[in-house]
Coordinates of C-alpha atoms in Angstrom, one line a residue:
X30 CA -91.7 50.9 5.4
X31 CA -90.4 52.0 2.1
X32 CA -90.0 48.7 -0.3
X33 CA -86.5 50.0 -0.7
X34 CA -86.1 49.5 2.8
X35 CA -87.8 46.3 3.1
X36 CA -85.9 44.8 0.2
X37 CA -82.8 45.6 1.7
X38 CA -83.7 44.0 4.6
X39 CA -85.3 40.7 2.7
X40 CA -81.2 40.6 1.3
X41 CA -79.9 40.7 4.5
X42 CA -81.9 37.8 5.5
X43 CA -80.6 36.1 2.7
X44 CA -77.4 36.6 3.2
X45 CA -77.5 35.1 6.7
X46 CA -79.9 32.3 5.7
X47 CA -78.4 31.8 2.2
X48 CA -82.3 31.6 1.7
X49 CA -85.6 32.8 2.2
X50 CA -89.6 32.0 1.8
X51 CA -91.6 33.6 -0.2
X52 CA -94.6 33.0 2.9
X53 CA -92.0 34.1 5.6
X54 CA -91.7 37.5 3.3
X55 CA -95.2 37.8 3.4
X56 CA -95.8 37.1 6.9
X57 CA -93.0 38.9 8.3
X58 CA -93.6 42.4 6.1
X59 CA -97.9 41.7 6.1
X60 CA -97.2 42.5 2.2
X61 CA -99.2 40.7 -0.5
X62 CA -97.6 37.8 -3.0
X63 CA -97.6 39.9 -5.4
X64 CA -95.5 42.6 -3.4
X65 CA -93.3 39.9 -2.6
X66 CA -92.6 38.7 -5.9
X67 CA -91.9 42.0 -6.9
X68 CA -89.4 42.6 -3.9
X69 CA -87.6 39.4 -4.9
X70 CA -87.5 40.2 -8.9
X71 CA -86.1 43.4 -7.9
X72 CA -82.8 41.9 -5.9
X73 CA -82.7 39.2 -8.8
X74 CA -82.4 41.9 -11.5
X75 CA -79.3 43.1 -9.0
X76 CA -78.1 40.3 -9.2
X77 CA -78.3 39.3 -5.7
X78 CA -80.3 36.7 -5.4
X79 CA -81.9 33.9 -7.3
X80 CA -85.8 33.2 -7.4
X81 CA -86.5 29.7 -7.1
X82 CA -89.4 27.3 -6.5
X83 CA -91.3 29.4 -3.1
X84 CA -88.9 31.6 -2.8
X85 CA -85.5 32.7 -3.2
X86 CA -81.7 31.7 -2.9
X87 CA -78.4 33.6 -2.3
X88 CA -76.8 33.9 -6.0
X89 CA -73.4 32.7 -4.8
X90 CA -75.3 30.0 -3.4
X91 CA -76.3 28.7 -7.0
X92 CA -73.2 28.9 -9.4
X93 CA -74.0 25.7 -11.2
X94 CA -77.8 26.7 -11.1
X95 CA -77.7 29.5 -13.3
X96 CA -80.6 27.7 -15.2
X97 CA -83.0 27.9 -12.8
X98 CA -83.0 31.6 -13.1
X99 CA -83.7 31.3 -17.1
X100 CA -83.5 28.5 -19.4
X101 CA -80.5 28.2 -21.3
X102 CA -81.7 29.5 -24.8
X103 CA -82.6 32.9 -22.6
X104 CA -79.0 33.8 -21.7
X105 CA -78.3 34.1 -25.6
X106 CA -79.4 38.2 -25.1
X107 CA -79.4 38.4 -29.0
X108 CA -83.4 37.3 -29.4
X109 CA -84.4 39.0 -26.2
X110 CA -86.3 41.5 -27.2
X111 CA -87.9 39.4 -29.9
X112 CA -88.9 36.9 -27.3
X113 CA -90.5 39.3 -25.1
X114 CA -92.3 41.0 -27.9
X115 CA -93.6 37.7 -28.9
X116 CA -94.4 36.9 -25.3
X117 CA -96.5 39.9 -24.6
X118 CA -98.4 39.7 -28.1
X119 CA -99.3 36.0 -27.4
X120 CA -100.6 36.8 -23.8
X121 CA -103.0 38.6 -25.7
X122 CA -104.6 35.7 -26.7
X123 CA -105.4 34.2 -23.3
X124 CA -108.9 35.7 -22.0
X125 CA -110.6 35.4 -19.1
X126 CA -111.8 32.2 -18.3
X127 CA -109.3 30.2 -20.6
X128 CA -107.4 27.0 -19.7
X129 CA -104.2 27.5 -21.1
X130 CA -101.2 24.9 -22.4
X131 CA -98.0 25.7 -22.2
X132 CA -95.0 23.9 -23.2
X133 CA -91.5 24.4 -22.8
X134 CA -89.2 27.1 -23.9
X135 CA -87.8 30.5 -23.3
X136 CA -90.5 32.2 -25.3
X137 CA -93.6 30.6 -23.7
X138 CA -92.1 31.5 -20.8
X139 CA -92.1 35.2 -21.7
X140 CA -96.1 34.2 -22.2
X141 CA -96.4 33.2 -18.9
X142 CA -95.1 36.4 -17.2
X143 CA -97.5 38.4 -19.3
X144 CA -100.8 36.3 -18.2
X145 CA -100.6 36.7 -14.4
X146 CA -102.9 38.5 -13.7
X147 CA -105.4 37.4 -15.9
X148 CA -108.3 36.4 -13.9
X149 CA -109.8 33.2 -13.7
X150 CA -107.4 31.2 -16.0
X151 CA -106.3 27.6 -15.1
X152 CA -102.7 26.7 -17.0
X153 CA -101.3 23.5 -17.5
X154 CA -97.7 22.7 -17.9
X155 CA -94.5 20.7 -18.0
X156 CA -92.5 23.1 -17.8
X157 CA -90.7 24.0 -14.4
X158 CA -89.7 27.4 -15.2
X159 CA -93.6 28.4 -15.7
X160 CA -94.6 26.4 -12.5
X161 CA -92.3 29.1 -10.5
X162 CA -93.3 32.1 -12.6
X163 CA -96.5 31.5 -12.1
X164 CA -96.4 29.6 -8.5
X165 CA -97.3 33.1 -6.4
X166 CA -100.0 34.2 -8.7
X167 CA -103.8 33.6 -8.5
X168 CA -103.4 31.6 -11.5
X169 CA -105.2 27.7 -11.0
X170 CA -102.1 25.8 -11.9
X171 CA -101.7 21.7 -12.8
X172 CA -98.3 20.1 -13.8
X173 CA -98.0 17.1 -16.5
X174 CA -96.3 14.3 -14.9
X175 CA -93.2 12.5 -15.9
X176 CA -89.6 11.9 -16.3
X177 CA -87.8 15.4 -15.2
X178 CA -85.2 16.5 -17.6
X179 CA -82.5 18.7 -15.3
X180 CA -80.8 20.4 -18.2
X181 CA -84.1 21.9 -19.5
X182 CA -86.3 21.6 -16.5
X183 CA -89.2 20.4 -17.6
X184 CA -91.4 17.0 -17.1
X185 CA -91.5 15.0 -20.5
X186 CA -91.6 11.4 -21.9
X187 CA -94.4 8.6 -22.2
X188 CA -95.9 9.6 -19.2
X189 CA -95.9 13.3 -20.1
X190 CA -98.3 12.6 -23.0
X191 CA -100.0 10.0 -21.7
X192 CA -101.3 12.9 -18.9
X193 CA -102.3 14.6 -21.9
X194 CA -104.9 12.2 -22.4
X195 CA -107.2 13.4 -19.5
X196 CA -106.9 17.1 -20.7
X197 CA -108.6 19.5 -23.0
X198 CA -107.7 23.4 -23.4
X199 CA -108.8 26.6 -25.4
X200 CA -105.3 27.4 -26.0
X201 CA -101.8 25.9 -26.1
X202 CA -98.8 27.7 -26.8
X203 CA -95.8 25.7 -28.1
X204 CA -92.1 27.0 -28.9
X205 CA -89.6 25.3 -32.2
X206 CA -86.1 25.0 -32.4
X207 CA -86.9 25.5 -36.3
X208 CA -89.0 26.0 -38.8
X209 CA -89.1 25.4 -42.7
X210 CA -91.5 25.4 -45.4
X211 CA -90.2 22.0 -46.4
X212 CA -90.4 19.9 -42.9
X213 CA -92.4 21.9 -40.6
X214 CA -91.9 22.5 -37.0
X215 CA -88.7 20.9 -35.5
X216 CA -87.2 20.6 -32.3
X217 CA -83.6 19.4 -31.4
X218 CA -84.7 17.4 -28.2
X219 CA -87.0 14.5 -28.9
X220 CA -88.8 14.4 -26.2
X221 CA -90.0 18.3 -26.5
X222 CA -90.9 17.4 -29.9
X223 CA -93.1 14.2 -29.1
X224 CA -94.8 16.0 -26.4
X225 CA -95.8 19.2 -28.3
X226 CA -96.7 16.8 -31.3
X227 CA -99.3 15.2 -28.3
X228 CA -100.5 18.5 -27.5
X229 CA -101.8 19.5 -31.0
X230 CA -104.4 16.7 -30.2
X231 CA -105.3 18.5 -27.4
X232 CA -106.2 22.0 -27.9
X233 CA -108.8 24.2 -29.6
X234 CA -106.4 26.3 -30.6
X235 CA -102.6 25.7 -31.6
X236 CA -100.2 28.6 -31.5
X237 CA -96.3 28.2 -32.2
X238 CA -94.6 31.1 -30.8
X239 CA -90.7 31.7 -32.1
X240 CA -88.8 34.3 -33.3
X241 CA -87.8 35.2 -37.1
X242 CA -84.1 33.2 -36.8
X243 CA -86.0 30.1 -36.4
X244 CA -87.3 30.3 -39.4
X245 CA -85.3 28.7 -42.4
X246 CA -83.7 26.0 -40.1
X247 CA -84.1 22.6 -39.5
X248 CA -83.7 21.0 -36.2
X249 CA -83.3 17.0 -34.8
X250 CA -86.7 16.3 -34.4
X251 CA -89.9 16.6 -36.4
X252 CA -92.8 17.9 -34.4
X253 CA -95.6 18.8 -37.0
X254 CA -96.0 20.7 -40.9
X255 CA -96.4 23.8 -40.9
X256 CA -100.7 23.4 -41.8
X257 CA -101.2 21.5 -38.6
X258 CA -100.5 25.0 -36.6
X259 CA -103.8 27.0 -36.3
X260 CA -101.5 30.5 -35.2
X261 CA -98.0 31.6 -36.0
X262 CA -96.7 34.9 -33.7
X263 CA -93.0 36.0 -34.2
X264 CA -91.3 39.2 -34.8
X265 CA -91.4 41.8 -37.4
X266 CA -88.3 41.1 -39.0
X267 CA -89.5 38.1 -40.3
X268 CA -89.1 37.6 -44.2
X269 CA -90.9 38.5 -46.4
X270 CA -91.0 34.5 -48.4
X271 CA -91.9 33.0 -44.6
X272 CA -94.8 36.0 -44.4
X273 CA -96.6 35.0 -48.2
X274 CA -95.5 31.1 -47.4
X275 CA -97.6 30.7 -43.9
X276 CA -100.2 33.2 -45.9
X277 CA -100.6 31.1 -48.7
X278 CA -100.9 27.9 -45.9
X279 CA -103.8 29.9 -44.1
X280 CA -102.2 30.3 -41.2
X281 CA -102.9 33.2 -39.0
X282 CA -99.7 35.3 -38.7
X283 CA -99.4 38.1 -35.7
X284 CA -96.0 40.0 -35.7
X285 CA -94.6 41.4 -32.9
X286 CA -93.3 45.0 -33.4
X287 CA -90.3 44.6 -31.2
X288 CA -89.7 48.4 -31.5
X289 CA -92.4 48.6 -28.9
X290 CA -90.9 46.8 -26.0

């Protein structure tokens, strides 16, 4: 069977069931996960269908779920390209082997679709959004407990960093609502910001990942300076005063060419 033909199928399935399994595709087709992630990416870039946790949903079925497909700050189409410029240069990081931290936001998130098939790495997260990229995928998963926030899907609170505790990793990846030379790394939700402040304790190696319009902004809550970061990756446009400033601060700085995405 074509995948053509087996995706249009998989939709019509959905359409009668308003939903479908991502172990029913596999079963029913004899296709691997990975083929039937791919099927189901391909009918959500049509617009058809929403992948969720396991599987997929009808779109119409989800109008007030649009998050689930991407988090909020992802539907803003104006950093896109930065974000998965950043995304893949980060991923570049992660080597065979590691255990990997990542955090919230749309940016790590972009990380997490680029390390899939990185063998032998175990990731640990709060976020929902990575838990379903990465749920199909070889990848040796385990989820930080706590209080679920349903507006940016992701586990955080006391009991979020008190998990921390009883991990270590090579690598964590962390995302900023701003940065300035002045206060550091920022965040406008609290709990994001407490959490990621938790998880510098935690890991070998710190890398913020966020775009050039972060930079120069302040938001709500203080996470960190700017000296307690180990690695800075963002785009190419950044300026020039950011680029001497984290210099000057010893911080390694990667820059995403987004021309080559």
């Amino acid at each position: 069977m074509l995948a053509k033909e087996r995706q249009d199928e998989i939709f019509s399935i959905i359409k009668q069931k308003k939903a479908i399994k991502m172990s029913d595709v596999v079963k029913k087709y004899q296709v691997s996960h990975e083929t039937a992630r791919r099927d189901l990416e391909v009918l959500q870039e049509q617009g058809l269908i929403k992948r969720v946790y396991g599987g997929a949903v009808l779109s119409e079925q989800v109008p007030s779920m649009a998050g689930m497909a991407e988090p909020p700050c992802i539907v803003d189409a104006s950093s896109s390209v930065e974000r998965e410029a950043i995304g893949r240069e980060a991923a570049k990081l992660v080597k065979e082997g590691d255990t990997v931290l990542l955090s919230v936001g749309s940016t790590v998130l972009q990380i997490a679709k680029h390390i899939r098939d990185i063998k032998h790495i175990t990731v640990l997260t709060n976020s929902i959004f990575v838990l379903n990229e990465l749920i199909d995928s070889d990848v040796r998963m385990f989820v930080l407990g706590g209080c679920v926030n349903s507006s940016e899907y992701d586990m955080e609170g006391h009991l979020t960093v008190e998990a921390l505790k009883h991990f270590c990793v090579d690598i964590a990846f962390i995302c900023a609502g701003g940065i300035t030379k002045e206060n550091g790394v920022s965040d406008y939700n609290c709990e994001v910001a407490q959490v990621n402040k938790a998880i510098l304790s935690r890991a070998r190696k710190t890398v913020l990942v966020a775009h050039a319009k972060k930079f120069g902004t302040d938001s709500f809550s203080v996470t960190c300076p700017l000296d307690s970061i180990h690695t800075i990756i963002s785009d190419s446009t950044l300026s020039q005063g950011y680029v001497r400033c984290l210099q000057e601060k010893g911080i390694e700085l990667i820059l995403a060419d987004v021309g080559q995405v």
